XYZ file of C-alpha atoms in Angstrom:
249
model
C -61.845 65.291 41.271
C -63.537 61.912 41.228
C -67.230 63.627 40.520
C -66.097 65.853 38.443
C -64.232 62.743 36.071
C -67.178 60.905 36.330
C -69.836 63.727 35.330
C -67.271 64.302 32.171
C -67.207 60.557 31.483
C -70.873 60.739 31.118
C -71.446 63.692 29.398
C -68.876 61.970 26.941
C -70.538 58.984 26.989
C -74.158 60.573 26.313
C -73.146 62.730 23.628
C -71.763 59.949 21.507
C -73.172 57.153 22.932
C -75.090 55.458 19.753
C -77.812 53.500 21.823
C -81.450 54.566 21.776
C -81.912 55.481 25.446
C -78.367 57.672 26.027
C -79.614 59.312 22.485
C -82.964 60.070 23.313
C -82.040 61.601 26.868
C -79.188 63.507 25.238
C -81.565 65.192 23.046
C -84.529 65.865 26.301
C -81.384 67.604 28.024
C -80.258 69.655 24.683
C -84.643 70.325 24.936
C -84.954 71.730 28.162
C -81.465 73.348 28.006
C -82.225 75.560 24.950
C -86.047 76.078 26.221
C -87.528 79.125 25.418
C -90.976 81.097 26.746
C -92.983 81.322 23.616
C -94.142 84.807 24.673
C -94.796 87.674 22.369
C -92.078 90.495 22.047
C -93.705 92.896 24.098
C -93.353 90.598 26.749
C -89.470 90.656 26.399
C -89.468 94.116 26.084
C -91.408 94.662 29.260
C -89.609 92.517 31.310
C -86.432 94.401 29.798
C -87.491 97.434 30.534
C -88.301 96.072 34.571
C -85.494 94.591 35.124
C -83.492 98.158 34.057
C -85.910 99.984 36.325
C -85.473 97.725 39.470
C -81.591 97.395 39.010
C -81.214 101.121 38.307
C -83.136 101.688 41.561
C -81.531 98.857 43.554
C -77.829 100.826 42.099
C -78.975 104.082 42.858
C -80.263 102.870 46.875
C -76.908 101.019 47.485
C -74.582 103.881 45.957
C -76.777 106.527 48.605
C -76.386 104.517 51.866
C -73.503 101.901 51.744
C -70.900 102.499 48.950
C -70.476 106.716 49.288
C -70.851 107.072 52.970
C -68.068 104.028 53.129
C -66.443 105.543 50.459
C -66.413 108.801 52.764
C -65.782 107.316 55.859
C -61.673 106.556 54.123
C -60.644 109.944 53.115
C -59.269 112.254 54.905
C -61.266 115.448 53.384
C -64.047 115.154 50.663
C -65.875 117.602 48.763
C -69.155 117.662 47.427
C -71.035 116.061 45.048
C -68.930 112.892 44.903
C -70.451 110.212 42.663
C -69.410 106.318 42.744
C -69.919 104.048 39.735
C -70.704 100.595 40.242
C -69.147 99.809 43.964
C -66.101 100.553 46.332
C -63.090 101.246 45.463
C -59.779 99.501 47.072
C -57.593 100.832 49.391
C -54.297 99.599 50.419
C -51.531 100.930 52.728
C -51.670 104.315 55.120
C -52.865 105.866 52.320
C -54.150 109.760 53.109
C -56.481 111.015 50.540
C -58.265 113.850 49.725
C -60.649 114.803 47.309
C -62.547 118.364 45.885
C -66.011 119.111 44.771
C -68.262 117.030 41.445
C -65.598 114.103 41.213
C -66.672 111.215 39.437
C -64.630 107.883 40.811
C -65.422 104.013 39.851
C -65.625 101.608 41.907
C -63.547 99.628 40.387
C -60.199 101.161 41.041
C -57.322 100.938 43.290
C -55.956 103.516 45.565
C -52.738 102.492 47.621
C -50.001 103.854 49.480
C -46.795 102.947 50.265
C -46.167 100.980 53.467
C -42.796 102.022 54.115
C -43.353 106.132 53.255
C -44.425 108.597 56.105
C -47.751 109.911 54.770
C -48.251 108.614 51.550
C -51.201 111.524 50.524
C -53.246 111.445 47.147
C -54.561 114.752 46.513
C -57.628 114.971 44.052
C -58.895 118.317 42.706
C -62.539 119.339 41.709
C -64.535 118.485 38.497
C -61.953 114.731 38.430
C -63.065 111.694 36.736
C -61.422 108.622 37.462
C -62.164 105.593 35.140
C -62.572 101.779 35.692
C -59.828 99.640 36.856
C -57.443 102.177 36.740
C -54.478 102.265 39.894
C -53.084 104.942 42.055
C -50.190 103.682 44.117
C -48.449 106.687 46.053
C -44.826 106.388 46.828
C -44.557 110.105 48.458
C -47.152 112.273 46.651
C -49.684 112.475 43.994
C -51.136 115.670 43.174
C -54.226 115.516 40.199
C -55.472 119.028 39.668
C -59.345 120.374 38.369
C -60.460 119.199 35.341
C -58.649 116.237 34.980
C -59.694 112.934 32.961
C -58.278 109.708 34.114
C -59.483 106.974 31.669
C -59.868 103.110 32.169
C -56.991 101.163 33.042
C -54.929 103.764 34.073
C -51.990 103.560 36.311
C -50.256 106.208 37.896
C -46.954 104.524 39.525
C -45.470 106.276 42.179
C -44.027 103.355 43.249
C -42.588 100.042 41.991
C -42.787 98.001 44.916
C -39.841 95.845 44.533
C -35.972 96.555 44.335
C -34.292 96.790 41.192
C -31.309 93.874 42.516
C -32.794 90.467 41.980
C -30.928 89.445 45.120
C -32.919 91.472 46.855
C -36.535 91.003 45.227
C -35.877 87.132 45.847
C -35.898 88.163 49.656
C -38.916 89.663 49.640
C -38.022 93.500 50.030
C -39.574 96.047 49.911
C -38.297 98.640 47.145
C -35.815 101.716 47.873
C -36.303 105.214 48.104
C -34.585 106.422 45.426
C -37.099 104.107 43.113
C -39.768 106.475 45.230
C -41.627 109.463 43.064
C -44.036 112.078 43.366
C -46.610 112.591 40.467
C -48.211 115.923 39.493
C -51.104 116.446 37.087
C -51.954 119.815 36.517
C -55.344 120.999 35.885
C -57.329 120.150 32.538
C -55.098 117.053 32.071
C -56.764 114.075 30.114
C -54.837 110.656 30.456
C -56.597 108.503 27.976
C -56.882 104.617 28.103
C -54.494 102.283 29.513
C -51.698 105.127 30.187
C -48.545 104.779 32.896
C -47.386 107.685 34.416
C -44.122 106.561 36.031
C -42.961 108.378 39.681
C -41.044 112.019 39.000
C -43.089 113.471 36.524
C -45.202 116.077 36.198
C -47.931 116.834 33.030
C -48.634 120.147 32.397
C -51.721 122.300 32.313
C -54.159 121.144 29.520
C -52.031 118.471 28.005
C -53.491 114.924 26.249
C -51.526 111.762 26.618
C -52.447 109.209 24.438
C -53.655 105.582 24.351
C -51.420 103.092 25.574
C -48.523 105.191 26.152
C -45.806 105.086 28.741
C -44.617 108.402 30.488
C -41.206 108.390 32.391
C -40.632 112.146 32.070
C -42.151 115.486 32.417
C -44.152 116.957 29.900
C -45.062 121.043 29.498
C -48.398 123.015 29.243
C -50.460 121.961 25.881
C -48.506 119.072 25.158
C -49.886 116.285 23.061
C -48.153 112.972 24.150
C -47.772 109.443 22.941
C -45.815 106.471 22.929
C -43.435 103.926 24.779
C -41.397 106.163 25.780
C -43.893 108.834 25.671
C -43.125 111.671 23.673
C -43.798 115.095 22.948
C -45.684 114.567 19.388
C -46.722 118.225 19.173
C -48.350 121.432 21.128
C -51.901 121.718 21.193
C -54.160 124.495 19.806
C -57.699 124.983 20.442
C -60.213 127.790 20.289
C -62.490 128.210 23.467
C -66.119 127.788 22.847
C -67.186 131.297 22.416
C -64.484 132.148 20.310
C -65.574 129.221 17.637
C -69.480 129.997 17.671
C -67.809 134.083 17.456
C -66.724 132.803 13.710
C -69.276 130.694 13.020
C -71.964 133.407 13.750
């Protein structure tokens, strides 16, 4: 605390001081701080274009032999094709999980399970992406079926953690079962950013839940939901691929 006072004091002190000396070395600093290598562009472009090479390849080396087979060596069953963005995921609590074929996870999420449940199990489908910083936390069960899109910041809350009762969260308990519930995403479901899914809900085949929004009930097939409360906004209706270059041809 000391050092750091006295390095503040004179930074203060050289900054404003009015003297010659304390002026002229405030300025040298300032110099060498904002420095730059008069080099032509190309240079900055080549040295760009290295340092995305060598980082792509450094990425690419640690993703092959650390972060996938470690990644692999905490589920229960994997799949193939499983691809890892930009580390390890964390896990917390006996959590079992399970994942399909092509899934696309980031490494910067968080998969946990509940320490008080018997056999807390996550179970992924195929063709899944699961985006940055977004958390799983499995009370009982969480079921995410092919196709689905998880975006950023998503949380999926299976469980709360703590008991409603103050009382009883100032003691340091754990929540109750009845708080405990399972989760079910059907197949072609796409949670968008920084969605909640609260415990005892399921989302139904093909449906889009909004930005932002809050779901503490079940939703049916082709349902387009939003809000906080989250609710059913309207049904969706799309035309398959070959059906729209069909009319278009």
């Amino acid at each position: 605390m000391t050092y750091l006072f006295s390095f503040t004091q004179c930074k203060k002190w050289l900054k404003n001081s009015q003297h010659s000396f304390p002026m002229a070395l405030y300025r040298l600093i300032s110099f060498i701080r904002c420095f730059e290598l008069p080099l032509p562009q190309w240079c900055y472009s080549t040295l760009y274009s290295l340092h995305q090479i060598f980082t792509t390849l450094w990425h690419y080396i640690i993703h092959f032999f650390y972060y996938l087979p470690a990644f692999k060596g905490r589920l229960h069953c994997y799949g193939k094709y499983t691809k890892l963005d930009n580390g390890l995921p964390f896990f917390s609590g006996p959590l079992i999980m399970t994942i399909g074929d092509n899934c696309r996870i980031s490494g910067k999420t968080t998969f946990s399970g509940r320490t008080d449940s018997i056999n807390p199990t996550l179970n992924i489908g195929n063709n899944v992406d699961i985006g940055w910083q977004t958390t799983i936390a499995v009370g009982n069960k969480i079921i995410i079926g092919d196709n689905v899109r998880i975006a950023s910041q998503g949380f999926l809350c299976g469980y709360p953690g703590h008991p409603v009762d103050p009382h009883l969260r100032a003691q340091g308990l754990a929540d109750l079962p009845q708080q405990i519930g399972n989760i079910i995403l059907e197949n072609d479901v796409w949670v968008c950013t920084r969605v909640s899914i609260m415990g005892n809900v399921t989302i139904g085949t093909g449906s889009i839940i909004a930005t932002g929004s809050v779901v503490t009930k079940s939703f049916p097939p082709y349902t387009l939901i939003a809000g906080n409360p989250a609710k059913a906004i309207k049904k969706i209706a799309f035309r398959t691929l070959s059906s729209h270059n069909k009319d278009t041809s």
